[in-house]
Amino acid sequence: TELSFSLRLSPLKYVICDLSGILADFVENLLSAFYPRIVSRRANIVITELVNNVLENILFPESPLSVEIDVVSRTLSIRICNQVTPDIFEGVSEHVELINNTEDLKALLKETIRKRRKQRLKGGLGLMRLVVENKFQIAVEYENELMTVETRLPLGGLL
């Protein structure tokens, strides 16, 4: 079954609830009508993580949030788009590049957890965990002040 849908809301300043949970549960329930629970559950995890990242770091309260879901050619794609500064994009892009170019991601995750614990820092593990624990591929792009984080999960062995 191929499936595609998107949601766009604007402005972000009017979000007054657990939007990431609502969206994640909706997508999980919809996907579970067509795909095994492992697929819908992983979609829930990605949407929760990425939408929470947007909502916890709103720079432009008047800006939009877009969520796109596609299941085509046995691949689940989830794209989250929001307005950020070039500096924020560069930081996220460097982080994604590190994730994508590290051979031993589990070791990197462990090292990052230790460093952040020592410094008593919050966050910084979500994208890594999506790749390490949930087997997603991740990419990021920037155009017209909008950053899009895209995750892809090949469904071959999960169906």
C-alpha positions as semicolon CSV with decimal commas, in nm:
position;residue;x (nm);y (nm);z (nm)
1;T;0,000;0,000;0,000
2;E;0,133;0,341;-0,093
3;L;0,037;0,629;0,133
4;S;0,112;1,001;0,125
5;F;-0,017;1,295;0,326
6;S;0,100;1,622;0,471
7;L;0,006;1,876;0,733
8;R;0,104;2,241;0,752
9;L;0,022;2,471;1,039
10;S;0,103;2,834;1,093
11;P;0,185;3,018;1,309
12;L;0,362;2,801;1,562
13;K;0,292;3,046;1,844
14;Y;-0,062;2,914;1,883
15;V;0,036;2,557;1,973
16;I;-0,098;2,500;2,326
17;C;-0,095;2,122;2,355
18;D;0,116;1,812;2,302
19;L;0,114;1,855;1,926
20;S;0,397;1,607;1,871
21;G;0,207;1,339;2,063
22;I;-0,117;1,406;1,877
23;L;0,051;1,393;1,535
24;A;0,262;1,090;1,625
25;D;-0,037;0,895;1,755
26;F;-0,244;0,985;1,448
27;V;0,028;0,869;1,209
28;E;0,088;0,553;1,413
29;N;-0,282;0,466;1,405
30;L;-0,316;0,536;1,034
31;L;-0,006;0,338;0,937
32;S;-0,110;0,046;1,158
33;A;-0,410;-0,004;0,930
34;F;-0,172;-0,106;0,651
35;Y;0,165;-0,197;0,801
36;P;0,306;-0,404;1,089
37;R;0,319;-0,240;1,431
38;I;0,699;-0,204;1,416
39;V;0,661;0,034;1,119
40;S;0,386;0,247;1,273
41;R;0,565;0,257;1,609
42;R;0,890;0,376;1,451
43;A;0,699;0,649;1,266
44;N;0,557;0,759;1,603
45;I;0,907;0,782;1,751
46;V;1,040;0,993;1,463
47;I;0,750;1,236;1,459
48;T;0,758;1,277;1,835
49;E;1,133;1,350;1,830
50;L;1,140;1,584;1,532
51;V;0,825;1,783;1,612
52;N;0,937;1,819;1,975
53;N;1,271;1,954;1,848
54;V;1,085;2,218;1,649
55;L;0,849;2,315;1,930
56;E;1,121;2,330;2,197
57;N;1,337;2,556;1,980
58;I;1,092;2,798;1,814
59;L;1,287;3,098;1,689
60;F;1,012;3,251;1,478
61;P;0,670;3,229;1,647
62;E;0,494;3,338;1,326
63;S;0,660;3,060;1,122
64;P;0,500;2,743;0,986
65;L;0,557;2,376;1,060
66;S;0,515;2,114;0,789
67;V;0,495;1,739;0,836
68;E;0,502;1,508;0,533
69;I;0,463;1,131;0,539
70;D;0,517;0,903;0,239
71;V;0,526;0,529;0,208
72;V;0,634;0,458;-0,148
73;S;0,847;0,180;-0,298
74;R;0,875;0,002;0,037
75;T;1,028;0,307;0,207
76;L;0,878;0,518;0,485
77;S;0,979;0,885;0,452
78;I;0,903;1,147;0,713
79;R;0,992;1,513;0,654
80;I;0,962;1,789;0,912
81;C;1,013;2,147;0,793
82;N;1,041;2,470;0,991
83;Q;1,202;2,812;0,974
84;V;1,549;2,846;1,127
85;T;1,852;3,072;1,101
86;P;2,152;2,971;0,887
87;D;2,351;2,915;1,210
88;I;2,095;2,667;1,345
89;F;2,092;2,485;1,010
90;E;2,473;2,464;1,011
91;G;2,470;2,308;1,359
92;V;2,207;2,052;1,264
93;S;2,379;1,983;0,933
94;E;2,714;1,919;1,106
95;H;2,544;1,687;1,353
96;V;2,372;1,492;1,072
97;E;2,700;1,475;0,880
98;L;2,875;1,334;1,188
99;I;2,601;1,073;1,228
100;N;2,610;0,975;0,861
101;N;2,990;0,956;0,845
102;T;3,056;0,763;1,166
103;E;3,125;0,394;1,123
104;D;3,050;0,292;1,482
105;L;2,739;0,486;1,574
106;K;2,679;0,288;1,892
107;A;3,020;0,394;2,022
108;L;2,949;0,756;1,925
109;L;2,614;0,743;2,106
110;K;2,776;0,602;2,422
111;E;3,052;0,864;2,411
112;T;2,800;1,144;2,360
113;I;2,586;1,022;2,651
114;R;2,892;1,019;2,880
115;K;3,005;1,368;2,775
116;R;2,658;1,519;2,812
117;R;2,606;1,355;3,152
118;K;2,936;1,495;3,282
119;Q;2,841;1,843;3,160
120;R;2,482;1,801;3,284
121;L;2,348;1,888;2,939
122;K;1,999;1,804;2,818
123;G;1,919;1,669;2,473
124;G;2,152;1,617;2,180
125;L;2,084;1,246;2,138
126;G;1,756;1,229;1,946
127;L;1,881;1,222;1,589
128;M;2,153;0,973;1,679
129;R;1,901;0,745;1,847
130;L;1,673;0,757;1,541
131;V;1,957;0,618;1,334
132;V;2,113;0,378;1,587
133;E;1,805;0,234;1,757
134;N;1,537;0,272;1,490
135;K;1,742;0,215;1,173
136;F;1,640;0,538;0,998
137;Q;1,856;0,717;0,743
138;I;1,868;1,092;0,799
139;A;1,929;1,398;0,583
140;V;1,885;1,773;0,619
141;E;1,849;2,055;0,370
142;Y;1,796;2,431;0,382
143;E;1,612;2,652;0,135
144;N;1,448;2,994;0,175
145;E;1,508;2,996;0,553
146;L;1,333;2,659;0,587
147;M;1,515;2,355;0,724
148;T;1,382;2,014;0,630
149;V;1,490;1,711;0,828
150;E;1,409;1,393;0,639
151;T;1,420;1,042;0,773
152;R;1,387;0,729;0,560
153;L;1,326;0,373;0,668
154;P;1,351;0,093;0,414
155;L;1,068;-0,146;0,501
156;G;1,209;-0,458;0,334
157;G;1,275;-0,673;0,642
158;L;0,993;-0,519;0,847
159;L;0,704;-0,626;0,624
